[in-house]
mmCIF file of C-alpha atoms in Angstrom:
data_model
loop_
_atom_site.group_PDB
_atom_site.id
_atom_site.type_symbol
_atom_site.label_atom_id
_atom_site.label_comp_id
_atom_site.label_asym_id
_atom_site.label_seq_id
_atom_site.Cartn_x
_atom_site.Cartn_y
_atom_site.Cartn_z
ATOM 1 C CA MET A 797 103.821 86.619 117.372
ATOM 2 C CA ASP A 798 106.930 88.018 115.673
ATOM 3 C CA THR A 799 105.527 89.957 112.727
ATOM 4 C CA ASN A 800 108.928 89.927 111.029
ATOM 5 C CA THR A 801 109.098 86.159 110.766
ATOM 6 C CA LEU A 802 108.610 86.109 106.999
ATOM 7 C CA GLY A 803 111.860 87.655 105.899
ATOM 8 C CA LYS A 804 114.928 89.289 107.350
ATOM 9 C CA TYR A 805 115.311 92.094 104.857
ATOM 10 C CA SER A 806 111.769 92.601 103.530
ATOM 11 C CA THR A 807 108.127 92.192 104.449
ATOM 12 C CA PHE A 808 105.394 90.054 102.908
ATOM 13 C CA TYR A 809 102.586 92.185 101.482
ATOM 14 C CA ALA A 810 99.285 91.667 99.711
ATOM 15 C CA VAL A 811 98.246 94.745 97.738
ATOM 16 C CA GLY A 812 95.273 94.986 95.407
ATOM 17 C CA LEU A 813 91.576 95.588 94.987
ATOM 18 C CA SER A 814 88.486 93.438 94.681
ATOM 19 C CA TYR A 815 84.745 93.482 94.108
ATOM 20 C CA LYS A 816 84.247 94.405 97.787
ATOM 21 C CA LYS A 817 85.171 98.067 97.330
ATOM 22 C CA ALA A 818 85.931 98.471 93.619
ATOM 23 C CA ASP A 819 83.097 98.447 91.085
ATOM 24 C CA ALA A 820 83.449 96.829 87.659
ATOM 25 C CA GLU A 821 84.684 100.053 86.052
ATOM 26 C CA MET A 822 87.430 100.523 88.643
ATOM 27 C CA ARG A 823 88.428 96.851 88.491
ATOM 28 C CA GLY A 824 88.632 97.276 84.737
ATOM 29 C CA LYS A 825 91.173 100.077 85.162
ATOM 30 C CA PHE A 826 93.451 97.850 87.217
ATOM 31 C CA SER A 827 92.927 94.618 85.262
ATOM 32 C CA LEU A 828 96.066 93.085 83.757
ATOM 33 C CA ASP A 829 96.102 91.068 80.547
ATOM 34 C CA GLU A 830 98.891 88.560 79.861
ATOM 35 C CA ASN A 831 101.229 91.159 78.314
ATOM 36 C CA ALA A 832 100.719 93.541 81.224
ATOM 37 C CA LYS A 833 101.511 90.748 83.712
ATOM 38 C CA ILE A 834 104.759 89.909 81.904
ATOM 39 C CA ASN A 835 105.734 93.583 81.767
ATOM 40 C CA LEU A 836 105.010 93.920 85.479
ATOM 41 C CA LEU A 837 107.164 90.887 86.312
ATOM 42 C CA ASN A 838 110.022 92.192 84.164
ATOM 43 C CA GLN A 839 109.828 95.586 85.847
ATOM 44 C CA ALA A 840 109.792 93.932 89.278
ATOM 45 C CA LYS A 841 112.978 92.076 88.387
ATOM 46 C CA GLU A 842 114.659 95.251 87.162
ATOM 47 C CA GLU A 843 113.684 97.066 90.360
ATOM 48 C CA GLY A 844 115.174 94.360 92.583
ATOM 49 C CA ILE A 845 111.969 92.831 93.963
ATOM 50 C CA GLU A 846 112.959 89.483 95.416
ATOM 51 C CA SER A 847 109.761 87.488 95.057
ATOM 52 C CA LEU A 848 106.142 88.116 94.018
ATOM 53 C CA LEU A 849 103.163 86.778 92.103
ATOM 54 C CA VAL A 850 100.339 88.549 90.291
ATOM 55 C CA THR A 851 96.688 87.575 89.819
ATOM 56 C CA SER A 852 94.089 89.418 87.769
ATOM 57 C CA THR A 853 90.565 88.053 87.419
ATOM 58 C CA CYS A 854 87.115 89.514 86.864
ATOM 59 C CA ASN A 855 86.762 90.012 90.625
ATOM 60 C CA ARG A 856 90.208 91.123 91.760
ATOM 61 C CA THR A 857 93.708 92.217 90.813
ATOM 62 C CA GLU A 858 96.383 91.535 93.422
ATOM 63 C CA ILE A 859 100.125 91.356 93.953
ATOM 64 C CA TYR A 860 101.565 89.171 96.703
ATOM 65 C CA GLY A 861 105.236 89.663 97.368
ATOM 66 C CA PHE A 862 108.223 90.620 99.481
ATOM 67 C CA ALA A 863 109.250 94.271 99.504
ATOM 68 C CA GLN A 864 110.839 96.925 101.704
ATOM 69 C CA HIS A 865 107.674 99.035 101.392
ATOM 70 C CA PRO A 866 104.220 98.313 99.923
ATOM 71 C CA PHE A 867 104.498 101.269 97.532
ATOM 72 C CA GLN A 868 107.062 99.267 95.541
ATOM 73 C CA LEU A 869 104.244 96.843 94.679
ATOM 74 C CA ILE A 870 101.554 99.516 94.316
ATOM 75 C CA LYS A 871 103.813 101.348 91.851
ATOM 76 C CA LEU A 872 104.207 98.185 89.758
ATOM 77 C CA LEU A 873 100.432 97.731 89.611
ATOM 78 C CA CYS A 874 99.646 101.330 88.674
ATOM 79 C CA GLU A 875 102.402 101.633 86.074
ATOM 80 C CA ASN A 876 101.247 98.486 84.264
ATOM 81 C CA SER A 877 97.502 99.194 84.300
ATOM 82 C CA GLN A 878 95.165 102.094 83.639
ATOM 83 C CA GLY A 879 94.718 102.704 87.361
ATOM 84 C CA THR A 880 96.294 105.609 89.233
ATOM 85 C CA VAL A 881 97.706 105.837 92.740
ATOM 86 C CA GLU A 882 94.755 108.095 93.615
ATOM 87 C CA ASP A 883 92.337 105.420 92.368
ATOM 88 C CA PHE A 884 94.219 102.808 94.365
ATOM 89 C CA GLN A 885 93.965 104.820 97.577
ATOM 90 C CA LYS A 886 90.184 105.068 97.194
ATOM 91 C CA VAL A 887 89.337 101.396 96.744
ATOM 92 C CA ALA A 888 92.357 99.186 97.402
ATOM 93 C CA TYR A 889 93.934 97.472 100.396
ATOM 94 C CA VAL A 890 97.378 96.700 101.749
ATOM 95 C CA HIS A 891 97.905 93.739 104.079
ATOM 96 C CA LYS A 892 101.172 92.944 105.850
ATOM 97 C CA ASN A 893 102.788 89.711 107.087
ATOM 98 C CA LYS A 894 100.237 87.534 108.936
ATOM 99 C CA GLU A 895 97.314 89.664 107.703
ATOM 100 C CA ALA A 896 98.623 89.275 104.138
ATOM 101 C CA LEU A 897 98.977 85.534 104.651
ATOM 102 C CA ASN A 898 95.464 85.259 106.019
ATOM 103 C CA HIS A 899 94.086 87.244 103.074
ATOM 104 C CA LEU A 900 95.850 85.018 100.542
ATOM 105 C CA PHE A 901 94.530 81.872 102.264
ATOM 106 C CA ARG A 902 90.971 83.246 102.313
ATOM 107 C CA VAL A 903 91.186 84.094 98.632
ATOM 108 C CA GLY A 904 92.633 80.692 97.726
ATOM 109 C CA THR A 905 89.990 78.779 99.677
ATOM 110 C CA GLY A 906 86.975 80.598 98.234
ATOM 111 C CA LEU A 907 86.116 82.454 101.475
ATOM 112 C CA ASP A 908 86.808 85.819 99.852
ATOM 113 C CA SER A 909 85.144 84.983 96.522
ATOM 114 C CA GLN A 910 82.269 87.057 95.176
ATOM 115 C CA ILE A 911 80.202 83.886 95.375
ATOM 116 C CA LEU A 912 81.125 82.006 98.559
ATOM 117 C CA GLY A 913 82.841 78.710 97.790
ATOM 118 C CA ASP A 914 83.981 79.634 94.263
ATOM 119 C CA PHE A 915 87.339 77.874 93.921
ATOM 120 C CA GLU A 916 88.234 79.052 90.409
ATOM 121 C CA ILE A 917 90.750 81.552 91.829
ATOM 122 C CA ILE A 918 93.130 78.829 93.076
ATOM 123 C CA SER A 919 94.098 77.920 89.513
ATOM 124 C CA GLN A 920 94.891 81.607 88.884
ATOM 125 C CA ILE A 921 97.130 81.655 91.960
ATOM 126 C CA LYS A 922 98.922 78.505 90.787
ATOM 127 C CA GLN A 923 99.402 79.972 87.312
ATOM 128 C CA GLY A 924 100.673 83.241 88.762
ATOM 129 C CA PHE A 925 103.270 81.348 90.781
ATOM 130 C CA VAL A 926 104.376 79.320 87.739
ATOM 131 C CA GLU A 927 104.857 82.530 85.710
ATOM 132 C CA SER A 928 106.879 84.153 88.513
ATOM 133 C CA LYS A 929 109.017 81.055 88.996
ATOM 134 C CA LYS A 930 109.894 80.968 85.281
ATOM 135 C CA MET A 931 111.295 84.467 85.658
ATOM 136 C CA GLY A 932 113.216 83.743 88.860
ATOM 137 C CA LEU A 933 110.868 85.833 90.981
ATOM 138 C CA THR A 934 110.090 83.289 93.692
ATOM 139 C CA ASN A 935 111.926 82.377 96.867
ATOM 140 C CA SER A 936 111.548 79.435 99.218
ATOM 141 C CA TYR A 937 109.144 81.401 101.428
ATOM 142 C CA LEU A 938 106.720 82.181 98.604
ATOM 143 C CA GLU A 939 106.904 78.604 97.324
ATOM 144 C CA ARG A 940 106.099 77.255 100.774
ATOM 145 C CA ILE A 941 103.229 79.761 101.164
ATOM 146 C CA ILE A 942 101.643 78.840 97.826
ATOM 147 C CA ASN A 943 101.958 75.107 98.524
ATOM 148 C CA ALA A 944 100.228 75.693 101.876
ATOM 149 C CA VAL A 945 97.435 77.696 100.209
ATOM 150 C CA ILE A 946 96.895 74.888 97.677
ATOM 151 C CA GLN A 947 96.800 72.389 100.541
ATOM 152 C CA ALA A 948 94.271 74.581 102.403
ATOM 153 C CA SER A 949 92.112 74.856 99.282
ATOM 154 C CA LYS A 950 91.997 71.061 98.936
ATOM 155 C CA LYS A 951 91.254 70.523 102.631
ATOM 156 C CA VAL A 952 88.464 73.119 102.693
ATOM 157 C CA LYS A 953 86.951 71.625 99.557
ATOM 158 C CA ASN A 954 87.190 68.026 100.802
ATOM 159 C CA GLU A 955 86.540 68.457 104.525
ATOM 160 C CA THR A 956 83.778 71.097 104.518
ATOM 161 C CA GLU A 957 80.651 71.674 102.469
ATOM 162 C CA ILE A 958 81.496 75.261 101.643
ATOM 163 C CA SER A 959 81.622 74.414 97.940
ATOM 164 C CA SER A 960 78.665 72.012 97.852
ATOM 165 C CA GLY A 961 76.916 72.270 94.499
ATOM 166 C CA ALA A 962 78.088 74.405 91.614
ATOM 167 C CA THR A 963 79.404 77.784 92.722
ATOM 168 C CA SER A 964 80.952 80.324 90.409
ATOM 169 C CA VAL A 965 80.124 83.444 88.474
ATOM 170 C CA SER A 966 79.635 81.282 85.384
ATOM 171 C CA PHE A 967 77.113 79.102 87.241
ATOM 172 C CA ALA A 968 75.361 82.183 88.651
ATOM 173 C CA SER A 969 74.997 83.527 85.103
ATOM 174 C CA VAL A 970 73.353 80.307 83.929
ATOM 175 C CA GLN A 971 71.132 80.313 87.002
ATOM 176 C CA TYR A 972 70.071 83.870 86.159
ATOM 177 C CA ILE A 973 69.286 82.928 82.551
ATOM 178 C CA MET A 974 67.212 79.943 83.632
ATOM 179 C CA ASN A 975 65.285 82.038 86.170
ATOM 180 C CA ASN A 976 64.516 84.836 83.718
ATOM 181 C CA ILE A 977 64.091 83.223 80.287
ATOM 182 C CA PRO A 978 61.113 80.861 79.935
ATOM 183 C CA GLU A 979 61.621 77.652 77.942
ATOM 184 C CA ILE A 980 65.374 78.249 77.821
ATOM 185 C CA GLY A 981 65.932 74.873 76.171
ATOM 186 C CA ASN A 982 64.295 76.199 72.980
ATOM 187 C CA LYS A 983 65.955 79.640 72.895
ATOM 188 C CA ASN A 984 68.956 80.786 70.846
ATOM 189 C CA ILE A 985 71.990 81.398 73.019
ATOM 190 C CA LEU A 986 75.103 83.158 71.687
ATOM 191 C CA LEU A 987 78.340 82.991 73.657
ATOM 192 C CA PHE A 988 80.898 85.589 72.563
ATOM 193 C CA GLY A 989 84.369 84.930 74.006
ATOM 194 C CA THR A 990 85.889 81.627 75.043
ATOM 195 C CA GLY A 991 88.343 82.545 77.781
ATOM 196 C CA LYS A 992 88.207 80.722 81.095
ATOM 197 C CA ILE A 993 84.931 82.251 82.287
ATOM 198 C CA GLY A 994 83.474 81.754 78.799
ATOM 199 C CA ARG A 995 84.444 78.069 78.792
ATOM 200 C CA ASN A 996 82.976 77.516 82.244
ATOM 201 C CA THR A 997 79.773 79.311 81.291
ATOM 202 C CA CYS A 998 79.522 77.209 78.161
ATOM 203 C CA GLU A 999 79.895 74.009 80.175
ATOM 204 C CA ASN A 1000 77.215 75.133 82.651
ATOM 205 C CA LEU A 1001 74.864 76.155 79.822
ATOM 206 C CA VAL A 1002 75.116 72.746 78.216
ATOM 207 C CA LYS A 1003 74.777 70.913 81.513
ATOM 208 C CA HIS A 1004 71.829 72.830 82.996
ATOM 209 C CA THR A 1005 69.767 74.170 80.063
ATOM 210 C CA LYS A 1006 69.810 71.080 77.785
ATOM 211 C CA ASN A 1007 69.888 73.634 74.962
ATOM 212 C CA GLU A 1008 71.000 72.551 71.478
ATOM 213 C CA HIS A 1009 70.940 76.052 69.995
ATOM 214 C CA ILE A 1010 74.163 77.421 71.526
ATOM 215 C CA VAL A 1011 76.475 79.260 69.121
ATOM 216 C CA LEU A 1012 80.081 80.170 69.933
ATOM 217 C CA ILE A 1013 82.016 83.087 68.472
ATOM 218 C CA ASN A 1014 85.585 84.005 69.312
ATOM 219 C CA ARG A 1015 88.099 86.315 67.640
ATOM 220 C CA THR A 1016 90.347 83.262 67.284
ATOM 221 C CA LYS A 1017 88.032 80.709 65.700
ATOM 222 C CA GLU A 1018 90.259 77.720 66.502
ATOM 223 C CA LYS A 1019 89.750 78.257 70.244
ATOM 224 C CA ALA A 1020 85.973 78.275 69.815
ATOM 225 C CA GLU A 1021 86.119 75.136 67.665
ATOM 226 C CA LYS A 1022 88.115 73.315 70.307
ATOM 227 C CA ILE A 1023 85.444 74.017 72.949
ATOM 228 C CA ALA A 1024 82.549 73.437 70.531
ATOM 229 C CA GLY A 1025 83.908 69.996 69.663
ATOM 230 C CA LYS A 1026 83.848 69.015 73.313
ATOM 231 C CA PHE A 1027 80.143 69.914 73.648
ATOM 232 C CA ASN A 1028 78.999 69.386 70.054
ATOM 233 C CA LEU A 1029 78.075 73.066 69.557
ATOM 234 C CA ILE A 1030 78.018 75.430 66.563
ATOM 235 C CA VAL A 1031 80.872 77.853 65.797
ATOM 236 C CA LYS A 1032 80.485 80.982 63.685
ATOM 237 C CA ASP A 1033 83.051 83.451 62.333
ATOM 238 C CA TYR A 1034 83.740 86.694 64.180
ATOM 239 C CA ALA A 1035 82.480 88.494 61.072
ATOM 240 C CA ASP A 1036 79.039 86.959 61.713
ATOM 241 C CA LEU A 1037 78.702 88.497 65.178
ATOM 242 C CA GLN A 1038 76.069 91.100 64.212
ATOM 243 C CA ILE A 1039 73.906 88.573 62.332
ATOM 244 C CA GLU A 1040 74.084 86.057 65.181
ATOM 245 C CA ILE A 1041 73.179 88.703 67.774
ATOM 246 C CA GLN A 1042 69.990 89.423 65.819
ATOM 247 C CA LYS A 1043 69.054 85.726 66.017
ATOM 248 C CA ALA A 1044 69.863 85.374 69.717
ATOM 249 C CA ASP A 1045 67.520 85.451 72.695
ATOM 250 C CA VAL A 1046 70.468 85.461 75.104
ATOM 251 C CA LEU A 1047 73.939 86.933 74.509
ATOM 252 C CA VAL A 1048 76.726 86.077 76.940
ATOM 253 C CA VAL A 1049 79.817 88.261 76.495
ATOM 254 C CA ALA A 1050 82.997 86.910 78.101
ATOM 255 C CA THR A 1051 85.872 88.327 76.069
ATOM 256 C CA GLY A 1052 89.215 89.520 77.335
ATOM 257 C CA ALA A 1053 89.179 92.773 75.352
ATOM 258 C CA GLN A 1054 90.260 95.983 77.073
ATOM 259 C CA ASN A 1055 87.474 98.020 75.410
ATOM 260 C CA PRO A 1056 83.773 97.347 74.694
ATOM 261 C CA THR A 1057 83.183 94.965 71.786
ATOM 262 C CA VAL A 1058 79.377 95.167 71.806
ATOM 263 C CA ASP A 1059 77.558 98.502 71.532
ATOM 264 C CA SER A 1060 74.242 99.914 70.311
ATOM 265 C CA GLU A 1061 75.507 100.281 66.739
ATOM 266 C CA ILE A 1062 75.749 96.555 66.114
ATOM 267 C CA LEU A 1063 72.359 95.789 67.666
ATOM 268 C CA LYS A 1064 69.679 95.673 64.964
ATOM 269 C CA LEU A 1065 67.166 93.803 67.074
ATOM 270 C CA LYS A 1066 63.785 92.460 66.062
ATOM 271 C CA LYS A 1067 63.037 90.795 69.413
ATOM 272 C CA PRO A 1068 64.001 91.075 73.109
ATOM 273 C CA LEU A 1069 67.623 90.258 74.007
ATOM 274 C CA LEU A 1070 69.118 89.454 77.408
ATOM 275 C CA ILE A 1071 72.806 90.419 77.508
ATOM 276 C CA LEU A 1072 75.100 89.147 80.262
ATOM 277 C CA ASP A 1073 78.460 90.900 80.404
ATOM 278 C CA LEU A 1074 80.871 88.654 82.310
ATOM 279 C CA SER A 1075 83.958 90.646 81.296
ATOM 280 C CA ILE A 1076 86.337 92.846 83.250
ATOM 281 C CA PRO A 1077 86.841 95.472 81.926
ATOM 282 C CA LYS A 1078 83.230 95.702 80.747
ATOM 283 C CA ASN A 1079 82.889 94.573 77.143
ATOM 284 C CA VAL A 1080 79.313 95.771 76.584
ATOM 285 C CA ASN A 1081 78.803 99.493 76.176
ATOM 286 C CA GLU A 1082 76.133 100.971 78.453
ATOM 287 C CA ASP A 1083 74.557 102.595 75.386
ATOM 288 C CA VAL A 1084 72.904 99.258 74.490
ATOM 289 C CA LYS A 1085 70.307 100.103 77.150
ATOM 290 C CA ILE A 1086 68.947 102.774 74.815
ATOM 291 C CA ASN A 1087 67.262 99.902 72.976
ATOM 292 C CA LYS A 1088 64.047 99.031 74.820
ATOM 293 C CA ASP A 1089 64.399 95.378 73.769
ATOM 294 C CA VAL A 1090 67.700 94.995 75.650
ATOM 295 C CA THR A 1091 68.136 93.798 79.237
ATOM 296 C CA LEU A 1092 71.775 94.238 80.307
ATOM 297 C CA VAL A 1093 73.063 92.356 83.338
ATOM 298 C CA HIS A 1094 76.627 92.730 84.517
ATOM 299 C CA LEU A 1095 78.920 90.465 86.489
ATOM 300 C CA ASP A 1096 78.369 92.306 89.780
ATOM 301 C CA ASP A 1097 74.595 91.949 89.464
ATOM 302 C CA LEU A 1098 74.974 88.174 89.275
ATOM 303 C CA SER A 1099 76.885 87.974 92.538
ATOM 304 C CA GLN A 1100 73.759 89.160 94.325
ATOM 305 C CA VAL A 1101 71.888 86.052 93.168
ATOM 306 C CA THR A 1102 71.820 84.037 96.379
ATOM 307 C CA ASP A 1103 69.852 80.979 97.275
ATOM 308 C CA GLU A 1104 69.471 78.558 100.162
ATOM 309 C CA THR A 1105 72.575 76.662 99.072
ATOM 310 C CA ILE A 1106 74.785 79.734 99.512
ATOM 311 C CA GLU A 1107 73.233 80.438 102.920
ATOM 312 C CA LYS A 1108 73.957 76.871 104.028
ATOM 313 C CA ARG A 1109 77.580 77.248 102.957
ATOM 314 C CA LYS A 1110 78.029 80.077 105.434
ATOM 315 C CA GLU A 1111 77.610 77.569 108.263
ATOM 316 C CA HIS A 1112 80.901 75.958 107.206
ATOM 317 C CA ILE A 1113 82.982 79.159 107.317
ATOM 318 C CA PRO A 1114 84.289 78.519 110.897
ATOM 319 C CA ALA A 1115 85.571 75.051 109.912
ATOM 320 C CA ALA A 1116 87.312 76.522 106.860
ATOM 321 C CA GLU A 1117 88.830 79.298 108.968
ATOM 322 C CA GLN A 1118 90.204 76.734 111.428
ATOM 323 C CA ILE A 1119 91.921 74.860 108.566
ATOM 324 C CA ILE A 1120 93.446 78.146 107.439
ATOM 325 C CA GLU A 1121 94.619 79.070 110.944
ATOM 326 C CA ASP A 1122 96.259 75.654 111.449
ATOM 327 C CA LEU A 1123 98.166 75.853 108.169
ATOM 328 C CA ILE A 1124 99.257 79.463 108.753
ATOM 329 C CA THR A 1125 100.550 78.483 112.208
ATOM 330 C CA GLU A 1126 102.423 75.576 110.639
ATOM 331 C CA PHE A 1127 103.948 77.854 108.004
ATOM 332 C CA LEU A 1128 105.000 80.503 110.544
ATOM 333 C CA SER A 1129 106.638 77.819 112.677
ATOM 334 C CA TRP A 1130 108.588 76.568 109.645
ATOM 335 C CA SER A 1131 109.474 80.139 108.698
ATOM 336 C CA LYS A 1132 110.772 80.958 112.153
ATOM 337 C CA THR A 1133 112.869 77.798 112.367
ATOM 338 C CA ARG A 1134 114.318 78.406 108.908
ATOM 339 C CA LYS A 1135 115.216 81.945 109.882
ATOM 340 C CA PHE A 1136 117.169 81.169 113.039
ATOM 341 C CA ALA A 1137 118.636 77.803 111.962
ATOM 342 C CA PRO A 1138 121.866 79.360 110.522
ATOM 343 C CA THR A 1139 122.435 81.270 113.796
ATOM 344 C CA ILE A 1140 121.993 78.122 115.905
ATOM 345 C CA HIS A 1141 124.359 76.273 113.560
ATOM 346 C CA SER A 1142 126.967 79.048 113.889
ATOM 347 C CA LEU A 1143 126.523 79.083 117.672
ATOM 348 C CA LYS A 1144 127.118 75.338 117.796
ATOM 349 C CA GLU A 1145 130.311 75.723 115.746
ATOM 350 C CA LYS A 1146 131.513 78.567 117.998
ATOM 351 C CA LEU A 1147 130.907 76.523 121.153
ATOM 352 C CA SER A 1148 132.656 73.544 119.555
ATOM 353 C CA THR A 1149 135.690 75.734 118.836
ATOM 354 C CA ILE A 1150 135.717 76.921 122.463
ATOM 355 C CA LYS A 1151 135.352 73.311 123.610
ATOM 356 C CA GLN A 1152 138.251 72.132 121.437
ATOM 357 C CA ALA A 1153 140.547 74.850 122.727
ATOM 358 C CA GLU A 1154 139.667 74.008 126.342
ATOM 359 C CA LEU A 1155 140.167 70.263 125.794
ATOM 360 C CA ASN A 1156 143.576 70.929 124.232
ATOM 361 C CA TYR A 1157 144.512 73.037 127.270
ATOM 362 C CA GLN A 1158 143.295 70.421 129.811
ATOM 363 C CA ARG A 1159 144.995 67.619 127.899
ATOM 364 C CA LYS A 1160 148.373 69.264 128.515
ATOM 365 C CA LYS A 1161 147.689 69.949 132.191
ATOM 366 C CA ILE A 1162 146.085 66.700 133.351
ATOM 367 C CA ASP A 1163 147.821 63.358 133.398
ATOM 368 C CA ASN A 1164 145.738 60.403 132.135
ATOM 369 C CA PHE A 1165 143.208 62.868 130.748
ATOM 370 C CA ASN A 1166 140.016 60.963 129.869
ATOM 371 C CA GLU A 1167 139.488 62.443 126.430
ATOM 372 C CA GLU A 1168 136.497 60.246 125.544
ATOM 373 C CA GLN A 1169 134.579 61.185 128.695
ATOM 374 C CA ALA A 1170 135.416 64.874 128.323
ATOM 375 C CA GLU A 1171 134.193 64.813 124.698
ATOM 376 C CA ILE A 1172 130.849 63.230 125.698
ATOM 377 C CA ILE A 1173 130.228 65.673 128.569
ATOM 378 C CA SER A 1174 131.186 68.794 126.622
ATOM 379 C CA ASN A 1175 129.068 67.772 123.584
ATOM 380 C CA ARG A 1176 126.044 67.239 125.839
ATOM 381 C CA ILE A 1177 126.549 70.679 127.392
ATOM 382 C CA ILE A 1178 126.776 72.280 123.924
ATOM 383 C CA GLN A 1179 123.598 70.486 122.847
ATOM 384 C CA LYS A 1180 121.715 71.672 125.945
ATOM 385 C CA ILE A 1181 122.873 75.280 125.457
ATOM 386 C CA THR A 1182 121.909 75.413 121.769
ATOM 387 C CA THR A 1183 118.556 73.751 122.518
ATOM 388 C CA HIS A 1184 117.825 76.461 125.116
ATOM 389 C CA PHE A 1185 118.530 79.161 122.526
ATOM 390 C CA ALA A 1186 116.468 77.379 119.867
ATOM 391 C CA ASN A 1187 113.494 77.068 122.237
ATOM 392 C CA HIS A 1188 113.775 80.760 123.071
ATOM 393 C CA LEU A 1189 113.719 81.658 119.356
ATOM 394 C CA LYS A 1190 110.711 79.382 118.724
ATOM 395 C CA ASN A 1191 108.642 81.124 121.398
ATOM 396 C CA ASP A 1192 105.741 83.143 119.981
ATOM 397 C CA ASP A 1193 106.655 86.132 122.170
ATOM 398 C CA THR A 1194 110.269 86.256 120.968
ATOM 399 C CA MET A 1195 111.382 89.061 118.664
ATOM 400 C CA VAL A 1196 113.426 86.837 116.393
ATOM 401 C CA ASP A 1197 115.469 89.499 114.571
ATOM 402 C CA GLU A 1198 116.513 91.201 117.808
ATOM 403 C CA SER A 1199 117.370 87.890 119.498
ATOM 404 C CA ILE A 1200 119.431 86.693 116.533
ATOM 405 C CA GLU A 1201 121.323 89.994 116.519
ATOM 406 C CA TRP A 1202 121.962 89.690 120.259
ATOM 407 C CA ILE A 1203 123.221 86.080 120.010
ATOM 408 C CA GLU A 1204 125.496 86.921 117.078
ATOM 409 C CA LYS A 1205 126.895 89.929 118.962
ATOM 410 C CA VAL A 1206 127.472 88.162 122.295
ATOM 411 C CA PHE A 1207 129.138 85.132 120.727
ATOM 412 C CA GLN A 1208 130.870 87.143 117.979
ATOM 413 C CA LEU A 1209 129.465 84.797 115.363
ATOM 414 C CA ASN A 1210 130.239 87.113 112.451
ATOM 415 C CA ASN A 1211 133.903 87.483 113.394
#
């Protein structure tokens, strides 16, 4: 396979880090809030990056894009987060061309998720593409790739059972609560933070616990009220956080803050409290564990909660991988054709010019020259020649860039 299929002047890379090698603290360093993402995209534009998209979730922060060298993308990530290049080298990864494509497809189809079959990431990929497109940071290759990843995500979800049942960090958190808190339907649950993971957790809490004592608090009260209205829940002011924590049996923290918002100072507990920190960076200070009434569970602990359903999903990985392989092959075929199409078109024009000159010469030399027959024969010859070249360029073993350069040189297509 020609590894340079994806672009003539740059290479497709996936750079980033995930839960696989980076713990929550390290992922927190590299996490990007909305402002950081916008700053990164602006910087990319200023530095002449042709096309890229950025994702940053609780489990991973990644940049997918075209660059001369991966350090161009690594530099963007480090300069717009709290992470350093040294940190990156310890825990991160760099994938190139087909490996980068394969990684992106695995992420988008839930195969690389912390909980197998979690498809929440695909919406983040879509959103990342939309943000890049608004800023003119997408090309036809990236658009085609993302459309193929979305298609793969749908096919894996619909044609395999890899996502059978509820699978996500938010579901795992509810499962943990139900397994560890007796009579959960009668307990007081406080959800602090109503971002995406907070909303999903809220929905799962309502659905699976049948609890009518769920209180929502968010820095922006209107956001909490919008979600509470959907599920008929109670909303309290941010100023009431300390009072509500004292009432709670379970506290779920899912804010988007860059620093801890819950620490030992605000805990004035009179009874045991289970705290689930679903935030990256961590939003619950480790010092809460000083209090003997506190049980602190973090996001990464929840991913280890496996059951028979997850084990059964693993049986469907080969089918999902085949879907991915088929769509990657389809994309690479399109990419290759798109790359050499202008050269074949130029070759056809060059041969047509040669043909026209020869017909003009023969017309003068031959009496009763059969122009119509000569035109048909010469056009068929041109078609056969260009088809031979096109088939050569389509071959998996062909080095496309070198072959294009050779064709252009031999036929003087740039002259």
